[in-house]
XYZ file of C-alpha atoms in Angstrom:
661
model
C 17.429 16.652 -13.170
C 14.810 13.397 -13.595
C 12.489 14.383 -16.158
C 8.865 14.303 -15.786
C 6.833 12.539 -18.467
C 3.276 11.484 -17.170
C 1.856 13.000 -13.936
C -1.105 11.729 -12.076
C -3.353 14.499 -10.678
C -4.998 13.550 -7.423
C -7.812 16.038 -6.806
C -10.851 16.929 -8.843
C -12.628 19.730 -10.243
C -11.374 23.306 -11.665
C -7.466 22.781 -10.259
C -7.293 19.239 -12.219
C -8.765 20.935 -15.910
C -5.488 24.028 -14.729
C -3.065 21.648 -14.163
C -3.752 19.847 -17.346
C -3.417 22.578 -19.529
C 0.185 23.210 -18.389
C 0.553 19.549 -18.585
C -0.215 19.667 -22.352
C 1.651 22.994 -22.613
C 4.926 21.226 -21.662
C 3.986 17.601 -23.537
C 3.547 16.234 -20.373
C 0.754 13.153 -20.150
C -1.996 13.983 -17.734
C -3.954 11.256 -15.462
C -7.157 12.129 -13.478
C -8.544 10.063 -11.166
C -12.309 10.285 -10.199
C -14.846 9.486 -7.840
C -18.718 8.192 -8.740
C -20.312 12.122 -8.363
C -17.324 12.701 -11.214
C -17.543 10.802 -13.906
C -19.379 12.946 -16.347
C -17.174 15.947 -14.684
C -15.162 18.042 -17.534
C -11.630 17.188 -16.257
C -12.245 13.408 -16.440
C -12.677 14.004 -20.279
C -9.920 16.801 -20.763
C -7.371 14.322 -18.963
C -5.496 12.210 -21.585
C -6.471 9.019 -19.138
C -8.990 8.868 -16.336
C -9.328 6.286 -13.636
C -12.180 5.418 -11.573
C -10.871 5.911 -7.808
C -13.873 5.341 -5.599
C -17.113 5.913 -4.614
C -18.281 9.935 -3.984
C -17.138 10.271 -0.057
C -13.856 11.618 -0.195
C -12.388 9.060 2.212
C -13.294 6.643 -0.217
C -11.586 8.562 -3.408
C -9.639 11.633 -3.080
C -7.760 11.138 0.452
C -7.082 7.558 -0.237
C -3.756 7.414 -0.421
C -3.331 3.451 -1.344
C -5.732 3.707 -3.702
C -4.223 6.805 -5.408
C -0.755 5.157 -5.602
C -1.798 1.627 -6.656
C -3.400 3.366 -9.585
C -0.311 5.811 -10.170
C 2.095 2.514 -9.856
C -0.211 1.078 -12.484
C -0.111 3.338 -14.995
C 2.963 4.163 -14.635
C 3.233 7.953 -13.622
C 6.115 9.517 -13.034
C 4.911 12.497 -10.471
C 1.728 13.180 -8.511
C 0.585 16.495 -8.256
C -1.793 16.941 -5.439
C -3.632 20.287 -6.088
C -4.756 21.793 -3.115
C -7.336 20.720 -0.237
C -7.094 16.721 0.096
C -3.810 15.149 -0.122
C -1.683 18.729 -1.181
C -0.633 18.775 2.688
C -0.312 15.785 4.279
C 3.573 14.824 4.770
C 2.745 11.305 5.307
C 1.574 10.934 1.357
C 4.607 12.870 0.482
C 6.730 10.410 2.092
C 4.874 7.466 0.910
C 5.279 9.152 -2.821
C 9.016 9.512 -2.146
C 9.183 5.723 -1.066
C 7.251 4.427 -4.105
C 9.480 6.049 -6.193
C 6.443 8.622 -7.314
C 7.706 12.506 -7.609
C 5.650 14.537 -4.990
C 4.949 17.840 -6.894
C 4.840 19.775 -3.530
C 7.337 20.981 -1.164
C 9.115 18.225 1.030
C 7.848 16.338 3.713
C 9.973 17.873 5.957
C 8.418 21.300 4.851
C 4.733 20.348 5.154
C 5.035 18.579 8.694
C 6.783 21.988 9.908
C 4.100 24.102 8.660
C 1.025 21.549 9.282
C 0.296 22.290 12.464
C -0.575 25.481 12.751
C 0.786 25.560 16.853
C 4.109 23.925 15.761
C 4.644 26.692 12.872
C 4.074 29.902 15.223
C 6.681 28.472 17.540
C 8.973 27.797 14.460
C 8.503 31.192 13.382
C 9.409 32.729 16.769
C 12.317 30.996 16.991
C 13.415 32.301 13.575
C 12.377 35.989 14.112
C 9.177 36.222 12.376
C 5.982 38.185 13.959
C 3.675 35.975 15.327
C 0.257 36.757 16.600
C 0.152 36.668 20.526
C -2.039 33.667 22.062
C -2.144 30.007 22.735
C -0.564 26.687 20.842
C 0.797 24.704 23.550
C 0.092 20.694 23.759
C -2.564 20.920 27.266
C -6.102 20.922 25.036
C -8.507 20.676 28.313
C -11.060 22.772 29.088
C -9.766 24.594 31.606
C -6.560 25.410 30.469
C -7.939 26.605 27.271
C -9.923 28.673 29.303
C -7.204 30.105 31.201
C -5.157 31.043 27.958
C -8.232 32.881 25.960
C -8.727 34.900 29.198
C -4.991 35.623 29.270
C -5.143 36.511 25.811
C -7.834 38.641 25.948
C -10.855 38.838 24.282
C -12.126 38.671 21.478
C -10.167 35.509 20.318
C -9.766 33.449 17.749
C -9.760 29.813 17.734
C -8.278 27.680 15.150
C -7.894 23.730 14.472
C -4.116 23.251 14.285
C -4.505 21.158 11.388
C -7.527 23.502 9.947
C -6.876 24.796 6.417
C -10.067 26.804 3.916
C -11.800 28.221 6.797
C -12.355 25.167 8.413
C -12.267 24.825 12.375
C -12.305 28.711 13.268
C -14.281 30.526 15.698
C -14.198 34.156 16.660
C -15.268 34.266 20.853
C -15.780 37.763 22.113
C -16.356 37.010 25.629
C -16.294 33.982 27.674
C -19.653 32.733 28.475
C -19.574 31.760 24.478
C -15.958 29.573 24.902
C -17.169 26.234 26.122
C -19.948 25.444 23.655
C -17.156 27.448 20.579
C -14.691 25.207 22.060
C -16.587 22.009 21.355
C -17.654 22.853 18.147
C -14.541 23.791 16.673
C -13.213 20.435 17.729
C -15.990 18.650 16.406
C -15.517 20.242 12.885
C -11.402 19.612 13.041
C -11.738 15.909 14.002
C -14.282 15.541 10.982
C -12.256 17.371 8.445
C -8.594 16.688 9.147
C -8.663 13.577 11.872
C -7.845 15.375 14.950
C -8.935 18.124 17.210
C -6.593 19.928 18.744
C -6.794 23.703 18.336
C -4.905 27.293 19.142
C -5.942 30.518 20.513
C -4.582 33.697 18.503
C -5.495 37.398 19.377
C -8.114 38.625 17.629
C -7.400 41.650 15.064
C -10.723 43.348 14.860
C -9.505 46.040 11.935
C -7.258 43.435 10.160
C -6.441 42.812 6.625
C -5.188 39.206 5.076
C -2.322 39.994 3.013
C 0.059 36.870 1.499
C 3.099 36.417 -0.582
C 3.223 33.880 -2.578
C 6.400 32.221 -2.702
C 8.593 29.830 -5.053
C 11.410 27.903 -4.060
C 13.646 25.220 -5.874
C 15.803 22.062 -4.263
C 19.366 24.253 -4.774
C 18.251 26.215 -1.985
C 16.631 29.510 -4.051
C 13.504 30.983 -2.199
C 11.632 34.117 -4.151
C 8.282 35.710 -3.869
C 6.029 36.846 -6.203
C 4.379 39.973 -5.148
C 1.283 39.930 -2.925
C -2.553 39.228 -3.188
C -5.016 41.033 -0.637
C -7.990 38.384 0.372
C -9.822 40.105 3.367
C -12.925 39.771 1.292
C -14.011 36.826 3.191
C -17.420 34.720 4.393
C -16.934 32.041 6.957
C -13.453 32.519 6.985
C -13.101 31.828 3.647
C -12.091 34.337 0.989
C -14.032 34.890 -1.772
C -12.017 37.597 -3.188
C -8.325 38.186 -3.927
C -7.101 41.117 -5.686
C -3.325 41.935 -6.509
C -1.971 44.819 -5.948
C -3.312 45.329 -2.265
C -4.702 48.929 -2.225
C -3.196 49.580 0.786
C 0.681 48.386 -0.067
C 2.936 50.579 -0.916
C 6.586 49.983 -2.071
C 8.599 50.067 1.288
C 5.508 47.749 2.960
C 5.990 45.148 -0.027
C 9.478 44.617 0.129
C 9.542 44.736 4.253
C 6.679 41.792 3.879
C 8.013 40.024 1.077
C 11.421 40.084 2.315
C 9.978 38.450 5.506
C 7.892 35.583 3.493
C 11.140 34.632 1.680
C 12.738 34.298 5.454
C 10.256 32.483 6.459
C 10.440 29.908 3.659
C 14.020 29.469 3.765
C 14.020 28.656 7.513
C 11.657 25.895 6.742
C 14.422 25.020 3.460
C 10.918 25.747 1.046
C 11.414 23.762 -2.492
C 8.333 24.386 -4.303
C 5.403 27.050 -4.616
C 3.434 28.135 -1.505
C 2.214 31.058 -0.012
C 3.269 33.219 3.543
C -0.157 34.867 4.733
C 0.185 37.785 7.261
C -2.284 39.723 9.337
C -1.766 43.685 8.450
C -2.999 45.859 11.250
C -3.946 48.951 9.519
C -4.111 50.657 12.293
C -0.890 50.282 13.756
C 1.027 49.226 10.422
C 2.177 46.022 12.268
C 1.986 42.538 10.378
C 2.088 39.144 11.865
C 2.390 35.871 10.495
C -0.279 33.559 10.244
C 0.645 30.272 8.276
C 2.558 28.986 5.523
C 0.162 26.892 2.826
C 2.504 24.272 1.664
C 0.818 23.924 -1.583
C -0.387 25.831 -4.697
C -3.327 28.301 -3.747
C -7.204 28.566 -5.055
C -6.381 32.259 -5.930
C -2.781 31.504 -8.013
C -3.953 32.698 -11.095
C -4.173 36.456 -9.676
C -0.472 35.911 -9.441
C 0.045 34.199 -12.713
C -2.197 37.449 -14.574
C 0.330 40.220 -13.106
C 3.422 38.592 -13.260
C 3.128 36.496 -16.742
C 4.738 33.428 -14.641
C 3.158 29.783 -14.883
C 2.835 28.707 -11.415
C 2.143 24.882 -12.229
C 5.256 24.528 -14.803
C 7.590 26.589 -11.850
C 6.691 23.674 -9.333
C 6.826 20.857 -12.121
C 10.152 22.157 -12.624
C 11.414 22.595 -9.308
C 10.104 19.356 -8.585
C 12.287 17.719 -11.430
C 14.819 19.425 -9.671
C 15.576 22.098 -12.070
C 16.600 25.858 -10.286
C 14.216 28.837 -10.162
C 13.742 30.447 -13.745
C 13.833 33.438 -12.413
C 15.373 36.108 -9.506
C 14.001 38.193 -7.143
C 14.969 40.754 -8.748
C 13.061 40.073 -12.379
C 9.798 39.555 -11.086
C 7.701 42.689 -12.012
C 4.003 43.021 -11.593
C 2.155 44.156 -14.525
C -1.305 46.133 -14.284
C -3.616 44.821 -11.940
C -5.529 41.444 -11.063
C -9.075 40.356 -9.457
C -10.628 36.728 -8.590
C -13.979 36.250 -7.648
C -15.392 32.620 -6.483
C -18.597 31.840 -7.782
C -20.295 28.908 -4.952
C -23.135 27.468 -4.983
C -24.566 29.040 -1.844
C -27.324 31.073 -0.414
C -26.265 34.664 0.928
C -29.019 35.551 2.515
C -29.247 32.552 4.774
C -25.930 32.741 6.325
C -23.981 31.613 3.381
C -25.686 27.855 3.600
C -24.479 25.831 0.474
C -26.745 24.745 -1.890
C -27.247 21.406 -4.369
C -28.427 21.085 -7.424
C -27.933 21.116 -11.059
C -26.493 23.768 -13.682
C -28.640 23.682 -16.227
C -27.018 26.641 -17.993
C -23.565 27.792 -17.698
C -21.890 30.296 -20.140
C -20.059 33.744 -20.221
C -19.026 36.984 -22.390
C -15.696 37.154 -24.067
C -14.280 39.646 -22.769
C -10.425 40.628 -23.287
C -8.768 39.998 -20.142
C -10.883 37.483 -18.593
C -9.801 33.968 -17.389
C -12.685 31.451 -16.026
C -11.433 28.536 -14.116
C -14.635 25.805 -14.098
C -15.554 22.912 -12.338
C -18.693 22.361 -14.339
C -20.575 22.333 -17.238
C -24.121 22.104 -18.412
C -25.622 19.423 -16.508
C -23.266 18.889 -13.869
C -24.529 18.303 -10.217
C -23.282 20.127 -7.612
C -23.601 17.609 -4.201
C -23.049 17.355 -0.838
C -19.726 15.455 -0.961
C -17.161 18.087 -2.009
C -16.685 21.823 -1.634
C -19.661 24.393 -3.131
C -16.844 26.754 -5.236
C -18.097 25.876 -9.063
C -15.903 27.980 -10.621
C -13.290 31.026 -10.289
C -13.595 34.362 -12.327
C -10.585 36.233 -13.065
C -9.859 39.409 -14.770
C -6.650 41.398 -15.540
C -6.294 45.197 -16.638
C -4.378 47.538 -16.442
C -5.522 49.483 -13.582
C -7.556 48.555 -10.780
C -10.748 50.822 -11.295
C -10.285 49.188 -15.077
C -10.310 46.068 -13.490
C -13.226 46.478 -11.196
C -15.265 47.774 -13.892
C -14.484 44.800 -16.068
C -15.473 42.637 -13.694
C -18.838 44.379 -12.960
C -19.494 43.803 -16.624
C -18.792 40.142 -16.421
C -20.921 39.466 -13.618
C -23.949 41.063 -15.123
C -23.577 38.737 -18.141
C -22.634 35.548 -16.652
C -25.018 33.048 -16.760
C -25.515 30.219 -14.169
C -28.507 29.127 -13.919
C -30.574 26.257 -12.049
C -29.543 26.337 -8.575
C -28.672 29.439 -5.713
C -25.404 30.823 -6.361
C -23.258 34.153 -5.049
C -22.974 35.806 -8.445
C -25.351 38.685 -7.430
C -23.836 39.049 -4.154
C -20.634 39.222 -5.602
C -21.581 42.180 -8.134
C -23.134 43.683 -4.958
C -19.595 43.871 -3.338
C -17.937 45.024 -6.284
C -20.336 47.785 -6.303
C -19.937 48.964 -2.877
C -18.220 52.366 -2.642
C -15.623 51.035 0.550
C -14.459 48.390 -1.259
C -14.006 50.753 -4.689
C -11.876 52.702 -2.833
C -9.702 50.096 -0.797
C -11.740 50.624 2.396
C -12.402 47.119 3.669
C -11.443 45.205 6.768
C -12.142 41.315 7.490
C -15.646 42.324 8.859
C -16.377 43.745 5.047
C -19.080 41.374 4.511
C -20.779 40.917 7.770
C -20.909 44.606 7.805
C -23.295 44.380 4.461
C -27.170 43.942 4.702
C -27.656 41.113 3.295
C -31.270 40.234 3.838
C -32.671 41.575 0.522
C -29.320 40.742 -1.250
C -30.644 38.523 -3.534
C -34.526 39.800 -3.745
C -35.558 40.567 -7.455
C -36.982 44.245 -7.790
C -40.491 44.237 -8.523
C -39.705 44.996 -12.262
C -37.330 42.247 -12.300
C -40.309 40.350 -11.166
C -42.953 41.366 -13.911
C -40.677 41.481 -16.760
C -39.533 37.927 -15.959
C -42.848 36.624 -15.506
C -43.876 38.087 -18.925
C -40.550 36.290 -20.615
C -41.399 33.164 -18.949
C -45.146 33.439 -20.218
C -44.126 33.977 -23.747
C -41.743 31.747 -23.491
C -44.405 28.669 -22.568
C -46.845 30.587 -25.105
C -44.269 29.887 -27.960
C -43.569 26.248 -27.287
C -47.490 25.702 -27.444
C -48.054 27.470 -30.508
C -45.228 25.175 -31.789
C -46.627 21.982 -30.982
C -50.200 23.145 -31.743
C -51.432 20.756 -34.486
C -55.306 21.821 -34.699
C -57.486 25.008 -34.328
C -54.329 26.716 -35.359
C -56.774 29.905 -35.958
C -58.001 30.026 -32.552
C -56.436 32.159 -29.795
C -54.099 29.880 -27.407
C -54.611 29.367 -23.790
C -57.112 27.895 -21.991
C -60.460 30.053 -20.275
C -63.675 29.318 -19.788
C -65.068 32.496 -21.253
C -63.490 33.374 -24.805
C -63.645 37.194 -23.713
C -61.365 37.146 -20.541
C -57.731 37.730 -20.372
C -55.701 34.766 -20.614
C -54.191 34.648 -16.777
C -50.416 32.666 -15.425
C -49.546 32.730 -11.491
C -46.491 32.317 -10.370
C -44.656 32.498 -6.971
C -41.517 34.340 -6.215
C -40.196 33.298 -2.717
C -43.701 33.663 -0.643
C -45.276 36.572 -2.791
C -47.636 35.520 -5.672
C -48.071 37.359 -8.620
C -50.640 37.483 -11.336
C -50.274 38.195 -14.926
C -53.176 38.397 -17.333
C -52.886 39.235 -20.871
C -54.214 39.056 -24.696
C -52.990 38.845 -28.399
C -54.165 41.374 -30.555
C -53.071 41.650 -34.392
C -49.269 40.459 -33.422
C -48.946 42.317 -29.915
C -49.324 41.026 -26.830
C -51.012 43.183 -23.819
C -50.037 42.239 -20.546
C -51.689 43.350 -17.257
C -50.634 43.501 -13.559
C -51.945 45.238 -10.261
C -53.113 47.978 -12.996
C -50.212 48.518 -15.237
C -50.579 47.762 -19.052
C -47.429 46.345 -20.756
C -46.892 46.500 -24.427
C -45.218 43.334 -25.529
C -43.769 42.029 -28.737
C -42.470 38.475 -29.301
C -39.078 39.625 -31.336
C -37.594 35.984 -31.435
C -37.802 32.441 -29.142
C -35.345 29.519 -29.095
C -34.819 27.077 -26.662
C -33.166 28.339 -24.004
C -33.653 32.169 -24.707
C -36.481 34.864 -25.380
C -35.969 38.206 -27.172
C -38.974 40.857 -26.415
C -39.363 43.970 -26.437
C -41.742 45.459 -23.476
C -42.710 48.848 -23.789
C -40.350 49.948 -26.588
C -37.524 48.322 -24.217
C -36.430 45.329 -26.119
C -33.802 42.816 -24.271
C -33.203 38.901 -24.314
C -33.835 36.597 -21.493
C -32.623 32.946 -20.926
C -34.565 31.077 -19.238
C -34.346 27.679 -17.300
C -36.800 24.980 -16.268
C -37.055 22.469 -13.377
C -40.519 21.016 -13.490
C -42.270 24.144 -12.424
C -39.617 26.291 -11.526
C -38.114 28.957 -14.018
C -34.427 30.392 -13.473
C -34.952 33.682 -15.585
C -31.407 36.019 -16.077
C -30.983 39.046 -17.911
C -27.938 41.062 -17.857
C -29.516 44.713 -15.898
C -32.802 42.567 -13.912
C -30.208 39.983 -12.613
C -31.549 36.075 -11.805
C -35.198 35.705 -10.740
C -36.690 32.227 -9.633
C -40.263 31.974 -10.587
C -42.209 28.813 -9.488
C -45.676 28.361 -12.212
C -48.487 27.861 -10.360
C -50.670 24.816 -11.621
C -53.956 25.557 -13.181
C -55.776 22.814 -10.981
C -54.376 22.345 -7.635
C -51.501 19.816 -6.925
C -51.326 17.304 -3.969
C -48.604 18.319 -1.887
C -47.044 17.317 1.664
C -47.906 18.744 5.005
C -45.579 20.226 6.938
C -45.375 18.521 10.800
C -46.015 20.847 13.812
C -43.226 20.836 15.984
C -41.226 19.083 12.884
C -37.437 20.383 12.454
C -36.160 19.266 8.456
C -32.958 19.267 7.268
C -32.610 22.715 4.959
C -29.980 20.813 2.492
C -29.015 17.475 1.856
C -26.317 16.804 4.625
C -24.391 14.154 6.877
C -25.674 13.976 10.750
C -22.735 14.419 12.609
C -24.379 15.332 15.799
C -27.386 14.697 17.954
C -27.443 16.939 20.654
C -30.397 15.938 22.823
C -32.259 12.859 23.509
C -35.731 11.796 23.309
C -37.952 13.004 26.078
C -35.466 15.659 27.254
C -36.727 19.405 27.956
C -35.129 22.205 25.568
C -34.858 26.103 25.684
C -35.684 28.263 22.321
C -31.914 28.129 21.022
C -30.722 25.295 22.111
C -28.902 23.475 19.789
C -30.908 20.279 18.363
C -28.466 18.583 15.748
C -25.262 18.962 13.754
C -25.469 18.775 10.093
C -22.351 18.421 7.682
C -22.726 19.737 3.476
C -20.239 20.497 1.521
C -17.545 20.392 4.150
C -19.121 22.669 6.526
C -20.759 21.767 10.221
C -24.478 23.934 10.861
C -26.067 23.656 14.045
C -29.960 23.178 14.139
C -31.945 25.249 16.954
C -34.714 25.228 18.853
C -37.355 27.742 17.404
C -39.107 27.481 21.179
C -39.309 25.718 24.729
C -40.884 22.261 24.390
C -39.912 18.249 24.866
C -38.455 16.444 22.314
C -40.655 13.828 21.338
C -39.531 12.056 18.808
C -35.945 11.371 16.596
C -35.976 10.374 13.123
C -32.355 11.147 12.512
C -28.915 9.085 13.129
C -25.511 10.383 13.541
C -23.442 9.485 10.469
C -26.595 8.724 8.036
C -26.920 11.226 5.233
C -30.131 12.882 4.766
C -32.165 14.841 1.790
C -32.896 18.202 2.098
C -36.415 18.782 4.000
C -36.062 15.190 5.835
C -37.938 15.072 9.094
C -35.016 15.104 11.685
C -36.953 15.139 14.955
C -40.181 16.326 16.683
C -40.497 18.865 19.524
C -43.814 19.541 21.559
C -44.323 22.966 22.453
C -44.058 23.781 26.429
C -46.203 26.775 27.167
C -44.741 29.545 29.665
C -46.489 29.584 33.034
């Protein structure tokens, strides 16, 4: 056995913090690497040692194998833990680690290689008697062959990049006329994300559930499973909620699927932590192998919470050559665990990722709560990396108790300064079908997202009152002259003071006066009697018509983010008292909706385009988005260039509309 005394963690964010905790528990020195964008990230300060690795783009830092290996040798690390994503499933990197006499904390390179391509993985499993989804995984990647195989498989089909992962490089195609565009999109996204564009075709199971089994192996040939995780709730083919036990699992099915998962692991001589993923057809009771993720999963805390095991510790022990410390018979599930992923994204706009600054982040102290964080107050969420900013895990004795606890946590979690999916997650947790376990992979698509983040009228008014008093109190603190006079500028002493806010496109005007220690607010003929209880730098306590509550407030210039447990989060834009000069929209102009990289320009200057036609392909936070023409016209001028990075609001191109005859 080779003893590991120091580990370089070749990753970023919350998974590095997670690995550091186990290193500290085992008395192992932790060494972090960081990019320019991550200089002030929490994981950098938490590590025993941290080394700058390169510029923010992953190719220059977290994907740069030579730099990482050079740093590992320089600091005399014994081992490298790749976390998940980046180099975690790269067999060449695992081989290079071995060549440099560094222990790779993951499975052997041959196992990674066998499962690295979805097509070869399916072929391997078929040979070993594992049920797989019908489809095509051949080497002929020509468009005619792919079209022929898709028709043969039968629509709907799922196109998947063979080197894919994390929901990247996947498209559902429901009709033949959608096929060519979908193949092009998958191949582009796969080439950008994974360096090669081969894809496979699978029969798409509409009423499917995504169930995976955690497996662990050692170098002595032992493989066990550590029960299942239900990962069916997804958007853009990426998981957002995971739970265990699965609500559809009985002991007979668990034993059957678990046995197949172990068989799959043993067939490739698996010797570390990994996950065998299945699609389960609830209508027929059949299940099919999807893939083996040859790494630690994002959702591994769910398994840790119900089994009491430390998967990172088990990884390190297996990498050292130690046999598994637990047998299959000793694996027991205890209670129920649930994880939700907090993303910086706009759920009302096709879950597009957003960038910005996390001004405030805190969460309630709840028994059984575990929060894995990649950010802190003041952290920047940039275009370079995945938009997940935290994982929230709760454990309790029953599914209903865990769900109730998670709802409480999501109502009281404070994440202000940018848009997140916090209240979308809460909405799912309150959905009757979800609570009863009746859902499939289309669950999110079936929800009405249009108003999922829009605050109600009461939330808007109460938040506007809170912001007004928050600003009033700060002005009062700073006053040095004429303190006996009421604050607030107006040209007639007898008129009420007034503030105007924008909430999205809606304008709200509130007026108020202060008399005998009580504020009287008026909005749309409604009167509110308000008492200011106390105020601080980031929060204010008020009583509104006999209801006393606390509002947490963050400010970014004229924009105020307001959090209240019952009302949720409201973003208010305070309109200046005097008009500001604003930039004018260019007629026919198409702007970048977020900071992005320009992947591909699909049109040329002078080209006539139809409404709905693709104009440009942008990439942000590992996600590809296409800008489409809003109407028929002629491309007048293109300002963007392929490969360039653009800010939100950058004018990409201009189209002159063409009137229909």
